[in-house]
Each structure stands twice: as structure tokens, then as C-alpha cells.
XYZ file of C-alpha atoms in Angstrom:
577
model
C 38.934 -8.322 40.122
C 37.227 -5.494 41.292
C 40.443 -3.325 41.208
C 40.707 -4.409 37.626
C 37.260 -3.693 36.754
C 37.761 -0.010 38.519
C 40.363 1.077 36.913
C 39.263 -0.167 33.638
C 35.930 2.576 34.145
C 38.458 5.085 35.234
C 40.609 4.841 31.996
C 37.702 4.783 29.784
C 36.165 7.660 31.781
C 39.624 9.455 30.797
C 39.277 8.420 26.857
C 35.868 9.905 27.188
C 37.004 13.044 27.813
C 39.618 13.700 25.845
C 37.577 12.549 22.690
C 35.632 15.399 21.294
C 31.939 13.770 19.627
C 30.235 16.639 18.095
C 29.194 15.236 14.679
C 29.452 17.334 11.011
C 25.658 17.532 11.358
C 26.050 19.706 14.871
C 29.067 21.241 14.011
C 27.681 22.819 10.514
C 24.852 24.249 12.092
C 23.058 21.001 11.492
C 23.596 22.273 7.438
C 25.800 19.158 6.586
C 25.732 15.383 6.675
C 28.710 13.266 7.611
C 31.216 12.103 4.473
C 32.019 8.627 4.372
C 35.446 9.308 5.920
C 34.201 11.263 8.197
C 31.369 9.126 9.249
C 33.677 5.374 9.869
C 36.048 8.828 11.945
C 33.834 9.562 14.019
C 32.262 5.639 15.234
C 35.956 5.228 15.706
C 36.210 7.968 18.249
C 33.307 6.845 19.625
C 34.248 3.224 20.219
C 37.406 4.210 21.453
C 35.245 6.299 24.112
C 32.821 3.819 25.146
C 33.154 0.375 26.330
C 29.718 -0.562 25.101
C 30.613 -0.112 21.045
C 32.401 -2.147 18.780
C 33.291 -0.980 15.436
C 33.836 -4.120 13.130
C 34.354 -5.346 9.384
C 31.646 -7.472 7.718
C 32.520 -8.125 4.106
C 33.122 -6.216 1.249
C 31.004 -3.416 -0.851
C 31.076 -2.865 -4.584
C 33.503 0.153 -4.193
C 36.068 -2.468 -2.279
C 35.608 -0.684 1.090
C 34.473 -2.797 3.941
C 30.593 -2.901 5.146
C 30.993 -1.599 8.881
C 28.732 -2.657 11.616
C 28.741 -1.195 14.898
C 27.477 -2.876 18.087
C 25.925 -1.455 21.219
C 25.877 -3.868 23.831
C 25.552 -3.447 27.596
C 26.985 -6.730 28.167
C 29.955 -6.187 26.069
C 29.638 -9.112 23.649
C 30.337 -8.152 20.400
C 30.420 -11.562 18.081
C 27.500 -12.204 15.512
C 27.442 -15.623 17.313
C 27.090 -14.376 20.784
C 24.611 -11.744 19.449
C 22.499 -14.085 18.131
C 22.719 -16.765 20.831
C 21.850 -13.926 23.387
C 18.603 -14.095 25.393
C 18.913 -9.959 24.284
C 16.695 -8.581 21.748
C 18.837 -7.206 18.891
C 18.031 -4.376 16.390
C 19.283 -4.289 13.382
C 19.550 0.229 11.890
C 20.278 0.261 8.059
C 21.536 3.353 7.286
C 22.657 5.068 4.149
C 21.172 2.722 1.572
C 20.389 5.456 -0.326
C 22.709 8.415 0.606
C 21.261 10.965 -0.697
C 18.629 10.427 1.832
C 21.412 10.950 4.765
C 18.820 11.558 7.850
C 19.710 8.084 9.819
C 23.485 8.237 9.153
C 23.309 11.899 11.794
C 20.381 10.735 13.821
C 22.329 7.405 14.245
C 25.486 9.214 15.616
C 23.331 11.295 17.692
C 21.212 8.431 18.797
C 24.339 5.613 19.351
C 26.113 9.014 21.635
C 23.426 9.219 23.971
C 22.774 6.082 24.546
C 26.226 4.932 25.509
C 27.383 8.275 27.464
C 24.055 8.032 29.681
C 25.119 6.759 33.101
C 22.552 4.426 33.484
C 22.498 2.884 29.904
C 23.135 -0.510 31.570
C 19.852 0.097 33.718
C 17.779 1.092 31.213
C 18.646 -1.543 28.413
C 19.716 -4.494 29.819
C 17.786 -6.513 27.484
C 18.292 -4.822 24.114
C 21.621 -5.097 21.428
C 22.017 -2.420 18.779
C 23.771 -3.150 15.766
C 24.069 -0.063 13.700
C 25.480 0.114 9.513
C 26.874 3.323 9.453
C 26.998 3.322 6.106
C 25.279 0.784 3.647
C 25.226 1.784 0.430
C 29.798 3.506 0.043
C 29.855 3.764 -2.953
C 26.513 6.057 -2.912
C 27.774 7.587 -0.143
C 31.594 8.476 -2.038
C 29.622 9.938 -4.808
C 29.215 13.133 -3.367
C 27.002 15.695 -5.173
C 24.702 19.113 -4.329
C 21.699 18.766 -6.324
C 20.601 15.030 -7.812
C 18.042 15.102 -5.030
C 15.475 17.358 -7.190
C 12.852 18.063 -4.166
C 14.614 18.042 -1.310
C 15.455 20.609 1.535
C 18.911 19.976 2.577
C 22.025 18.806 3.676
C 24.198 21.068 1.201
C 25.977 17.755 -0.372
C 24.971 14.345 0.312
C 25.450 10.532 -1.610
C 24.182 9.638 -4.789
C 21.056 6.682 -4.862
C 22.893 4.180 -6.944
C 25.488 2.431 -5.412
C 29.168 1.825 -7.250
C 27.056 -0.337 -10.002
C 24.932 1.901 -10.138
C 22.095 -0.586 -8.411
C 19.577 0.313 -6.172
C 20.486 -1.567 -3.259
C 16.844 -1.573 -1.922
C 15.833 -3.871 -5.009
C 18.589 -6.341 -4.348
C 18.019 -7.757 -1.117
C 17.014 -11.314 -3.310
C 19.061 -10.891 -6.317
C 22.164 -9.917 -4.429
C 23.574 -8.069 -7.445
C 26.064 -6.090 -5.534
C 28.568 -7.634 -2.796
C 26.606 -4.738 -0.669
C 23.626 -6.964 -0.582
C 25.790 -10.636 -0.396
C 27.489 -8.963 2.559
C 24.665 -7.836 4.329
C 22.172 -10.960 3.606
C 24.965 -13.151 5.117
C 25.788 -10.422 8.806
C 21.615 -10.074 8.582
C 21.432 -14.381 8.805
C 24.398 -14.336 11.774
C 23.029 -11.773 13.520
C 19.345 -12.717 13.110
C 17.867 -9.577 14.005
C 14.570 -9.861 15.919
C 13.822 -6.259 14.660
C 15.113 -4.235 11.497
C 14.998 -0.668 10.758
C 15.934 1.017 7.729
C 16.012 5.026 7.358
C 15.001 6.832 4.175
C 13.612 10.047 3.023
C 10.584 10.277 0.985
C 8.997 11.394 -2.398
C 5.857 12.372 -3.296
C 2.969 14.083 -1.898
C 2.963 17.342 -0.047
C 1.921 17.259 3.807
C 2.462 18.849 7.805
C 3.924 15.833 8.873
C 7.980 14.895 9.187
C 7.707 11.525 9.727
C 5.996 8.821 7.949
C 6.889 5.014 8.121
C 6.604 1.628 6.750
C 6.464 -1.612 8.415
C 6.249 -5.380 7.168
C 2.976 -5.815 6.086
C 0.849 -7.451 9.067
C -1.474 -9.416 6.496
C 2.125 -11.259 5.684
C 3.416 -12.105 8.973
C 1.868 -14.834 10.846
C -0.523 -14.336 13.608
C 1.633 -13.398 16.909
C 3.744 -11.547 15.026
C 1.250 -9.650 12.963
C -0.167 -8.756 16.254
C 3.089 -7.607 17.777
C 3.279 -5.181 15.065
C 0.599 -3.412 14.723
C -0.206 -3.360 18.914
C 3.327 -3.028 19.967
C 5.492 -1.449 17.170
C 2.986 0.487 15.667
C 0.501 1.743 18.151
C 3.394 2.187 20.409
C 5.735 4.131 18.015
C 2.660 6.425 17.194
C 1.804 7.163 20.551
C 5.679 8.175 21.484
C 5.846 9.962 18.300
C 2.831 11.855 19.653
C 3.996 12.626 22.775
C 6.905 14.493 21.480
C 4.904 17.055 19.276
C 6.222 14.258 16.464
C 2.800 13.188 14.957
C 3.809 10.886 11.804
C 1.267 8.692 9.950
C 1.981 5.855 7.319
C 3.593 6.172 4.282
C 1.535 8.121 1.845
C 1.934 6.073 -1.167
C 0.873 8.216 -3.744
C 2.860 9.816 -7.092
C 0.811 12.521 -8.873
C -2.064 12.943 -6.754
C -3.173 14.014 -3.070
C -4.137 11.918 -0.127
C -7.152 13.918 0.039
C -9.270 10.542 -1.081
C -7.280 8.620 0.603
C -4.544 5.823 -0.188
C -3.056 2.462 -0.195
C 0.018 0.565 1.776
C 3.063 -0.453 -0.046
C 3.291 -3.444 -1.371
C 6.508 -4.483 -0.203
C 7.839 -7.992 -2.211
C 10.846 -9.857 -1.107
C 12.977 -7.334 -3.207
C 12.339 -4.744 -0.546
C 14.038 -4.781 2.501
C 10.911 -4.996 4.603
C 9.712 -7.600 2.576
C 13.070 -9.531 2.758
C 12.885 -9.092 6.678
C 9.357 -10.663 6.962
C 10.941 -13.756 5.104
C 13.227 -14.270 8.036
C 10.156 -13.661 10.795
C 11.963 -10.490 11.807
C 10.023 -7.144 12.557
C 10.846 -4.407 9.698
C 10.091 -1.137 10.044
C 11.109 1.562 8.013
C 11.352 5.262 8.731
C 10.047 7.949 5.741
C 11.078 11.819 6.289
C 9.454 14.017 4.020
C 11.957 15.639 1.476
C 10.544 19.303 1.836
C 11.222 19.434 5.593
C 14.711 20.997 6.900
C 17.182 18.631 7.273
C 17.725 19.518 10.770
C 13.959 18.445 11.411
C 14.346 15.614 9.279
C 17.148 14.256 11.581
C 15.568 15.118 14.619
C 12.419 13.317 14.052
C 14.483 10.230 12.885
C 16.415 10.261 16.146
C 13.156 10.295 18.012
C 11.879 7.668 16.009
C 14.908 5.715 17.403
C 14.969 6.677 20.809
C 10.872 5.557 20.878
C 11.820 2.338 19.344
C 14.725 1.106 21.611
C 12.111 2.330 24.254
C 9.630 0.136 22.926
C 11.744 -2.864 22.231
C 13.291 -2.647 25.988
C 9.768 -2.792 27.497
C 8.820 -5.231 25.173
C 11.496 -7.402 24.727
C 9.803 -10.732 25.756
C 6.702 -10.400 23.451
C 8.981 -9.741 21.037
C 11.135 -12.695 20.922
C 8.320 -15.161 21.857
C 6.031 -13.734 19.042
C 9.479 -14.834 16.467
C 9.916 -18.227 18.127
C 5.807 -18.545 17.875
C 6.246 -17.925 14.150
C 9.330 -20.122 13.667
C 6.977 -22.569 15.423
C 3.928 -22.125 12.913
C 6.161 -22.202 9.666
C 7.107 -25.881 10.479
C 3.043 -26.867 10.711
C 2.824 -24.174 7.698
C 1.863 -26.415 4.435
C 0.281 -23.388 1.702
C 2.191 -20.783 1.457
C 0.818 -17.229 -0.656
C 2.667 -16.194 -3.342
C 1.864 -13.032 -4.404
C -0.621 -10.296 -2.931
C -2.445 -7.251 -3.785
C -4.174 -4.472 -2.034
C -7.946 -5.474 -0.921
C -9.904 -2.252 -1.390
C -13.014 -3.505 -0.171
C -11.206 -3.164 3.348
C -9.864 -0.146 4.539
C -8.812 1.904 8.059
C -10.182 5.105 8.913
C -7.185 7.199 9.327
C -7.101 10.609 10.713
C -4.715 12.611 8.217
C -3.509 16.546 8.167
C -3.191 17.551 4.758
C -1.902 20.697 2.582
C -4.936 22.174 0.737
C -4.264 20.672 -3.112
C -5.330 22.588 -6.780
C -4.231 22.277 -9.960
C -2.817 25.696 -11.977
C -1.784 26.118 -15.284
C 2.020 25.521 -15.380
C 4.549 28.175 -16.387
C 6.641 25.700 -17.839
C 4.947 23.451 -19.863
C 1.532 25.516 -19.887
C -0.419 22.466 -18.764
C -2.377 21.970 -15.602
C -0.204 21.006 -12.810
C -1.044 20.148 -9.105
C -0.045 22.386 -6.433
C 0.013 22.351 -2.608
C -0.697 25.504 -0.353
C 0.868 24.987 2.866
C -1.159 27.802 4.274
C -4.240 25.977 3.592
C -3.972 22.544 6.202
C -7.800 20.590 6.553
C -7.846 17.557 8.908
C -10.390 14.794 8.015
C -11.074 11.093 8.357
C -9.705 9.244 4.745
C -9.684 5.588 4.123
C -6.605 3.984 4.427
C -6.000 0.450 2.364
C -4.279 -0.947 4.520
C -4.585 -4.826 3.744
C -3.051 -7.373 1.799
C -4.808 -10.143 -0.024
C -3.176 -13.224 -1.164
C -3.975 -13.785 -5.412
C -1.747 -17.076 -5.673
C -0.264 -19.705 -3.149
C 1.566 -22.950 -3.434
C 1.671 -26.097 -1.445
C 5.074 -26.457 0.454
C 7.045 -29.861 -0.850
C 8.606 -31.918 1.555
C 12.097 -31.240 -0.587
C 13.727 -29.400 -3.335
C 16.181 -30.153 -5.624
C 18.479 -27.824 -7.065
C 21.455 -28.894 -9.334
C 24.857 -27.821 -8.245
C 25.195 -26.663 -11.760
C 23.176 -23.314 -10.938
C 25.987 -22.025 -8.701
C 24.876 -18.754 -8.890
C 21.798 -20.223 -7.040
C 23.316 -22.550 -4.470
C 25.645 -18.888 -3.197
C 22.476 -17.385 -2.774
C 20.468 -20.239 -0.702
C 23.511 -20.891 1.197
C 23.863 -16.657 2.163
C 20.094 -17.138 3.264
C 20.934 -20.016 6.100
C 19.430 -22.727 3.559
C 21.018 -25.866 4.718
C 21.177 -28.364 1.922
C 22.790 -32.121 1.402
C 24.621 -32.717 -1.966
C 23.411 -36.045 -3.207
C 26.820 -38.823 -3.900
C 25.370 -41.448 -5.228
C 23.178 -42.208 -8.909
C 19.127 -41.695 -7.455
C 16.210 -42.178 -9.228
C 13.311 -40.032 -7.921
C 10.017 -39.058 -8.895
C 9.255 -35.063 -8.607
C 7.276 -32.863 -9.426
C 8.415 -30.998 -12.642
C 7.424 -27.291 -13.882
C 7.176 -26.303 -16.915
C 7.456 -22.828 -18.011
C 4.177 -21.674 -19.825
C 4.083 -17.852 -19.992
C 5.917 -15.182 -18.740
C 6.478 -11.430 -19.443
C 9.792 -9.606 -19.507
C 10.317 -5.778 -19.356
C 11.193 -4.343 -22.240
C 13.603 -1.824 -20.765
C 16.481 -3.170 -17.924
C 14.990 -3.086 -14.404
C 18.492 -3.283 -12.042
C 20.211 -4.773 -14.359
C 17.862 -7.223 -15.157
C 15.166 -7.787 -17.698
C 12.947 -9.297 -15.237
C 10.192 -11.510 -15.804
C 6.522 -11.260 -14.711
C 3.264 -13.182 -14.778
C 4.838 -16.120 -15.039
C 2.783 -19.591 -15.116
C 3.463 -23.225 -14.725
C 2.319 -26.591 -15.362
C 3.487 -29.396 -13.529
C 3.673 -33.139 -14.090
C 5.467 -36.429 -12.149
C 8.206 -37.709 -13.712
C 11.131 -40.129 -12.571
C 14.016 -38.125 -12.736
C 17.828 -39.770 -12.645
C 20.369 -38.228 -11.053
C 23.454 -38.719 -11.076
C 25.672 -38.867 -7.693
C 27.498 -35.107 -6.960
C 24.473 -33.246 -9.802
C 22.148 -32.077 -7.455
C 21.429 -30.377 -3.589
C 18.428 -32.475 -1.783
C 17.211 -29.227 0.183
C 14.616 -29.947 3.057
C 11.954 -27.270 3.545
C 11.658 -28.569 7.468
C 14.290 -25.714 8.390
C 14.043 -21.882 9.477
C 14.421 -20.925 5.851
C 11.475 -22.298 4.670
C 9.728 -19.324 3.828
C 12.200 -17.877 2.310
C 13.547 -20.745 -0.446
C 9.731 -20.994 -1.452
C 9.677 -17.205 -2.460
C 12.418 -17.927 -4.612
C 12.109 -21.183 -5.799
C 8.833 -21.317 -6.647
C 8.826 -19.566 -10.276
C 5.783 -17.633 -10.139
C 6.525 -15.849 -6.844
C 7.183 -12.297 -7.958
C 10.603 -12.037 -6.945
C 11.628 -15.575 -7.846
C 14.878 -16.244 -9.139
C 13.210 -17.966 -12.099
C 11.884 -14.361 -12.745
C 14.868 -12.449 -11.733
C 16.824 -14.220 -14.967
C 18.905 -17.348 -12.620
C 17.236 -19.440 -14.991
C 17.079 -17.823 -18.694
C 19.332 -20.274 -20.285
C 16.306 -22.441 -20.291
C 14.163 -20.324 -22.048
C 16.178 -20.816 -25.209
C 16.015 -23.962 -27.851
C 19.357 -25.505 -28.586
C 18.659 -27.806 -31.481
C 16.280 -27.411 -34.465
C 15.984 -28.952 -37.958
C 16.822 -27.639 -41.551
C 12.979 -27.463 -43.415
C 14.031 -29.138 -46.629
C 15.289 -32.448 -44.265
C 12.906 -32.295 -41.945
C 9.552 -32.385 -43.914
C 9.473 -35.559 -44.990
C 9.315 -37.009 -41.723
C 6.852 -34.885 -41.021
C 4.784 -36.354 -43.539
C 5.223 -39.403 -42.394
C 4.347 -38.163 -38.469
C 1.094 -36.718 -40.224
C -0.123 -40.455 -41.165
C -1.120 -41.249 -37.495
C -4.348 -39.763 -36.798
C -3.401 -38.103 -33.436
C -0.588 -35.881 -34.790
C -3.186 -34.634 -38.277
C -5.789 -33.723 -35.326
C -2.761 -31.717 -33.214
C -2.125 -29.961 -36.661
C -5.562 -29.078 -37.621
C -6.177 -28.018 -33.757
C -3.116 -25.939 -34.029
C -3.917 -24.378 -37.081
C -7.267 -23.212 -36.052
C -6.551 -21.549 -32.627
C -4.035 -19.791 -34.625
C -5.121 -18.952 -38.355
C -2.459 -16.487 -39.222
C -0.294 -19.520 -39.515
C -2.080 -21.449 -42.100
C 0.048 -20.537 -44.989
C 3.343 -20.365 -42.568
C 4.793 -23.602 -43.649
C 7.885 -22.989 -41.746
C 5.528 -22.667 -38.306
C 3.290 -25.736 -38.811
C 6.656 -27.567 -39.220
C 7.688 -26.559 -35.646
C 4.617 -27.581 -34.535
C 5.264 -31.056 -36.016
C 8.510 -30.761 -34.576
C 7.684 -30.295 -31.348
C 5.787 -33.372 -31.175
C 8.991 -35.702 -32.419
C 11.190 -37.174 -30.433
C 13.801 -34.489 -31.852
C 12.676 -31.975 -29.668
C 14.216 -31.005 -26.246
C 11.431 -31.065 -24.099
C 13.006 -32.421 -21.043
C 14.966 -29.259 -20.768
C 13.765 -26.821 -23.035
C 11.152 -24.508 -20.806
C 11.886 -26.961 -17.988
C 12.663 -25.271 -14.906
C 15.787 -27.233 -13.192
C 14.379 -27.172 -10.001
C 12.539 -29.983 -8.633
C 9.967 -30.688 -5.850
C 9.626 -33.898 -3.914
C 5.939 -33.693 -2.614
């Protein structure tokens, strides 16, 4: 055995060397970012090299190429269901969701290279499991191009933003437009990462620092986890940042104005992929270069950014996974669950921040004032920093829902997401809780793909609902996915699938009535007092119908037993309190 295990070092030793690693980004002068081809090339080489990578297959993408994971394991298991059954801690790096921001696909190579060729990579992770995408967004990253990236300093050709669909892949972590996003939602649920990292380059405001970041918003993870992130993941990636001459400070969400005054935290719903992390009770973090910085510093700072948080993560490894099982723990006592959140500006951080001087000039192209950044002009002062979440809506948690098989589109979705649910054989009667629709707002222009809906209210009422045996999925919120399902089954959450269109077909009428038939029943409805009252009631909360004859009739309509109203604004899914 030991023979065996010697000469299996020795051979890969001799693979090692006759493998040559440089990556595009080194070999251009750090000038150029990886291709595609090049890219999947080179984590070939590399797992050929090392014993501690695996270079695998997880589903498809739009473009029909493969989503590729690569996993970095001292151990040398390399399964999704070893991974995941592991006492390890495993990070999940998303790279390349939008490829024209290409900084993580180098840093990764650079980062994955060192790790695995340092002697004593066994000794110094033995409790940590990298899974790298090389690549999420291929199509993006096949559409080659010089110049749709309008601000930014660098690499000489990169990927486009929209993927082969042309979607925005970090919108569709619920809708799961693209096979991109069905692919990864189902390798995220196998692998269960206990932290997430996605790499990006920024927009926006002008300012010294390379590195800005995001994480899942504390206010939204539950108590040992939202102190795990802020005073482990945060203070600690600040502090390492710091030590290297890195300083980076949070995202500075601002479009059209300077941080001078100060500024808020993203609001990151479900759709994002921080917000979809937080769902699952993992820790998301996402790196934020600035766009006017070289691309060789850009890269750098990301791969320091990675070596600090594999650092962290090692050293903290315990915390870590007991502050997950802690809030897998709390979600099954968890009965009210927030909906929707905004930024609470009567609470802010004091947040030390190095700006660029800002002024506005007269612009030479369109002659109007304009703002402007000196970068010879820095000032360094305390600004407030909104950096909280409050909740504006929660719902009470049912015991089950019930979702009819018919919505397939639906059922794929729950079922990618880990939902476990039991399809009901046999003829039930049961009394729910059933929503009706009451208001909503759509965009007026397509939002990927979608006009999606917003401000969306309910009313509810009980009714005794008969189903018949193989209609509907009895889905039990006692499970890991609890969290999640609520987000998107409840209608009014903000990225619902009620408001991202699963559920339009019941926003339109089927049936209706010719006038010239119709009205004389409606005479005759209009000789019991309760229905002349409804009319008059109607007519004066809305006067510019009282010559609409045609309107008055719906409203008469409406009230007869002619009218659809068990499924007409009726959302299909059901809750068993």
C-alpha cells in the first residue's frame, strides 16, 4: 500500500512537470483574459497535474456546452454526495456570470494553482473543499467582443453580459429562465455550499479603492449566522484585505451621484444570487472590482480576496458549519416569515470612506452639467452607511401547501430547490386557505423576459376545496426548504412566481355574456335589495361609470352565479394552516 501510494506521488510529481500552467492572463502581460476554450484547456492541464482537482460535467447551458465544476479537495473526494456529506466546509466560486466582468475566471486559475502546487496544501486546509465554475455564464463568455463594456479598463476582449438568451443570469437564480440557472440551482442543492462567492466588476461611482464587496444581508439571515457574517466573514475579510495594502469597503451603491453623503446596501431579493444563497442558509459573499482600475489590479485584488477567504473559512470552519445547522435548527421553530424589506434610514454605520474629490462641469457633449471625479483630489471622512434592512410585509408559515401538478413549470422548479413533496392518489376534501388576487402592477416594458408583476395584494378566505386523486402535490413546509418555497409561493413576496408570470393564465376571464341576453336577468338580479345596494355602491365609488351600461352589467355579472370566481383571480396554490 505504501509502495502504491509512493509511486502514485512520484508519477503525478512527473505530470506536474511536464505540464506548463502559465495562464493567458500571465502570459499576455496580464493584458488578456482566458477564452472559453482556453479556460475548460487550461483546468484540464491542471487536473491532469494535481491529484487534488477534478474537472467534471454538471448539466447543460443555453449555448449546449456543459456547466463545468471543478473540485479542490485534499481528501480526494470528488462526488456532490460525498461533498456534501463531508464534515469539510465547502465553498462554492461563481465565476463568469457576467463575462465581460472576467476578473475571477484569472484570479481563479491563479488562486486554484497555488493552492494545489503548495506542498503543504493538505496541512493547511484539511478542513475546507473548493468547488470552482470556471465559467458560468458560455454563452456570454463565446460572445467575444472589445468594447460593450463602456467604462472599463481592460482585458483587450472579454464576454458579453447576456448569456445565449440574452438573460442576465444574475436575475434568474428563481425564475430559472436559462438551463444555466436550472443547472446550477440543482449542483448548488447537491453540493450545499456552506459558503458562496460570486466575482463581478462594478459600475458606478468613482473611488481609490479596487475592491468593494457584497454579502447576504445580515438583517436577513438568522441570528448565528448573521453574526458569523459580519464578525467572521466580514471583519475578517477587511482586516486581511488590509493587511495586504488591499483596503476595500462595501459596495457603493450609488448611480449618478457621489458617496460623499453617504449611501445605502443593496437590496439583494431572491433574484440575486446573494439573495438566493441566504434562502438556502448559506453564506454569500460577493466580490465588486471597480471598472476604472487595470485589469491586472483588478485580478490581483480578487485573488487576494480568495486567498483571505479560504484563510478565513479554514480557521473558521466549525463556527461556520454550526452557525448553518443553528439556522436549519431555528427555521423549523420559525412560524412568520418577512416578505419583503427596505432600507431603514433612521439606522446607519459610520463608515470610514476615501473618496475622489466630485464637481459638476458643463459637458462638451450635450452642454449640460455633468459630474466629474478628480482623482488628484482624494478627502477621507466619516459618511453614514445604511446598512440595515427592515422587514415592510411578512406572512405566517402554513403547516402545508398545495400545488397542482398541472403547473409543471412550478413543480421543476420546487423539485430543483430540494422541495420534497407527496402527490396526493386518492379524491380529498380539504379546507385551505385560498388567495385571491386583488392588485398587482406589471412593467410596462419586458424585464428578462418577463413582464413582471409588483405590489401585488391578496385576500384570503377558507374554503373546502375537492381534489381529485393524482391533481395536486401536498408539500410540507417542516423541511430544509422552507424558506425558500415561502419566497415563492407566497404571491406578494417580490420575487414570487405568482409575480414572475407562473401564474398569468389566471389573471384572464374565460367566459362572459352577450349584453342584449344578459340584461334581462340582470333586471331580475336587481329586484333583491342586496344586489340594487352593490349597484348603487358601485356606481358611486366609481362615477365615470354611471352612463357605462356595458360596465354596470359586469358588475351585475360578477355577482351571478355565471361568473368564474373560483378560478378567475384565484391563485392555484393553496395553504393548509
Amino acid at each position: 500500500m505504501v509502495i502504491l501510494f509512493t509511486t502514485a506521488l512520484w508519477s503525478c510529481e512527473n505530470v506536474r512537470m511536464q505540464k506548463d500552467l502559465t495562464t493567458v492572463f500571465e502570459a499576455s502581460d496580464s493584458l488578456e483574459t482566458a477564452t472559453y476554450d482556453q479556460g475548460i484547456a487550461w483546468w484540464k492541464d491542471l487536473e491532469t497535474s494535481s491529484p487534488y482537482v477534478s474537472l467534471q460535467s454538471f448539466g447543460e447551458t443555453d449555448i449546449g456546452k456543459p456547466l463545468h465544476l471543478v473540485v479542490i479537495n485534499a481528501e480526494r473526494n470528488f462526488s456532490a454526495e460525498k461533498l456534501r456529506d463531508s464534515s469539510k466546509t465547502v465553498i462554492l466560486i461563481n465565476n463568469g456570470i457576467h463575462p465581460g466582468e472576467p476578473d475571477g475566471i484569472d484570479a481563479s486559475m491563479l488562486f486554484a494553482r497555488e493552492l494545489v502546487m503548495d506542498d503543504e496544501f493538505e496541512e493547511r486546509y484539511p478542513d475546507v473543499i473548493i468547488a470552482i465554475i470556471p465559467f458560468y455564464n458560455v454563452g456570454g463568455a463565446l460572445n467575444r467582443n472589445c468594447c460593450s463594456r463602456a467604462n472599463q479598463n481592460g482585458p483587450m476582449s472579454y464576454g458579453f453580459r447576456g448569456n445565449a438568451k440574452n438573460l442576465d443570469l444574475n436575475r434568474d437564480f428563481i425564475k430559472c429562465d436559462s438551463k444555466n440557472a436550472r443547472s446550477f440551482v440543482k449542483l448548488f442543492n447537491d453540493l450545499d455550499p456552506d459558503v458562496y462567492l460570486e466575482t463581478h466588476v462594478s459600475n458606478g461611482a468613482d473611488y481609490p479603492y479596487t475592491m468593494t464587496y457584497l454579502m447576504s444581508q445580515p438583517d436577513k439571515l438568522s441570528e448565528p449566522q448573521s453574526d458569523v457574517m459580519t464578525g467572521v466573514f466580514e471583519s475578517g475579510l477587511l482586516a486581511k484585505m488590509k493587511a495586504e495594502n488591499d483596503d476595500m469597503t462595501p459596495y457603493v451603491n450609488l448611480f449618478g451621484t457621489s458617496p460623499d453623503s453617504g449611501f445605502a446596501t443593496f437590496y439583494d431579493s431572491p433574484r440575486y444570487s446573494t439573495g438566493f444563497t441566504a434562502l438556502h442558509n448559506s453564506f454569500g459573499l460577493l466580490t465588486e472590482t471597480h471598472m476604472l482600475k487595470e485589469f491586472s489590479q483588478r485580478v490581483m485584488s480578487t485573488l487576494r480576496f480568495m486567498n483571505s477567504l479560504v484563510e478565513i473559512v479554514q480557521k473558521h470552519s466549525k463556527p461556520i458549519r454550526d452557525a448553518r445547522d443553528a439556522a436549519f435548527t431555528n427555521l423549523k421553530a420559525q412560524n412568520t416569515f418577512p416578505l419583503d424589506w427596505e432600507v431603514d434610514y433612521e439606522s446607519h454605520k459610520d463608515l470610514t470612506f476615501l473618496g475622489y474629490a466630485a464637481y459638476y462641469d458643463t459637458s462638451d457633449a450635450t452642454g449640460q452639467l455633468q459630474l466629474y471625479y478628480d482623482q488628484d483630489s482624494t478627502w477621507e471622512s466619516i459618511i453614514p452607511y445604511y446598512n440595515r434592512l427592515k422587514p415592510t410585509n411578512s406572512i405566517r408559515c402554513p403547516e402545508y401547501y398545495l400545488v397542482p401538478k398541472s403547473w409543471n413549470d412550478v413543480i421543476v422548479r420546487l423539485e430543483l430547490n430540494g422541495v420534497a413533496m407527496s402527490l396526493m392518489e386518492s379524491d380529498t376534501a380539504v379546507d385551505c386557505s385560498v388567495y385571491r388576487i386583488n392588485e398587482f402592477e406589471t412593467s410596462k416594458q419586458p424585464y428578462e423576459g418577463h413582464y413582471y408583476h409588483s405590489k401585488t395584494s391578496t385576500e384570503s378566505h377558507e374554503s373546502t376545496v375537492v381534489m381529485r386523486g393524482g391533481e395536486y402535490y401536498l408539500v410540507s413546509t417542516n423541511q430544509k426548504s422552507k424558506r425558500f418555497m415561502i419566497e415563492v409561493l407566497e404571491p406578494a413576496g417580490p420575487d414570487s412566481y405568482f409575480n414572475w408570470n407562473f401564474f398569468d393564465e389566471i389573471l384572464q376571464q374565460k367566459e362572459w355574456f352577450s349584453a342584449y341576453v344578459f340584461d334581462k336577468e340582470a333586471a331580475q338580479m336587481l329586484e333583491k335589495r342586496e344586489v340594487k345596494e352593490n349597484l348603487k355602491k358601485f356606481i358611486s365609488q366609481n362615477p365615470a361609470l354611471r352612463d357605462n351600461g356595458f360596465a354596470q352589467l359586469y358588475h351585475l355579472y360578477k355577482e351571478s352565479d355565471h361568473y368564474e370566481r373560483d378560478r378567475h383571480m384565484i391563485y392555484p396554490v393553496f395553504r393548509i394552516e
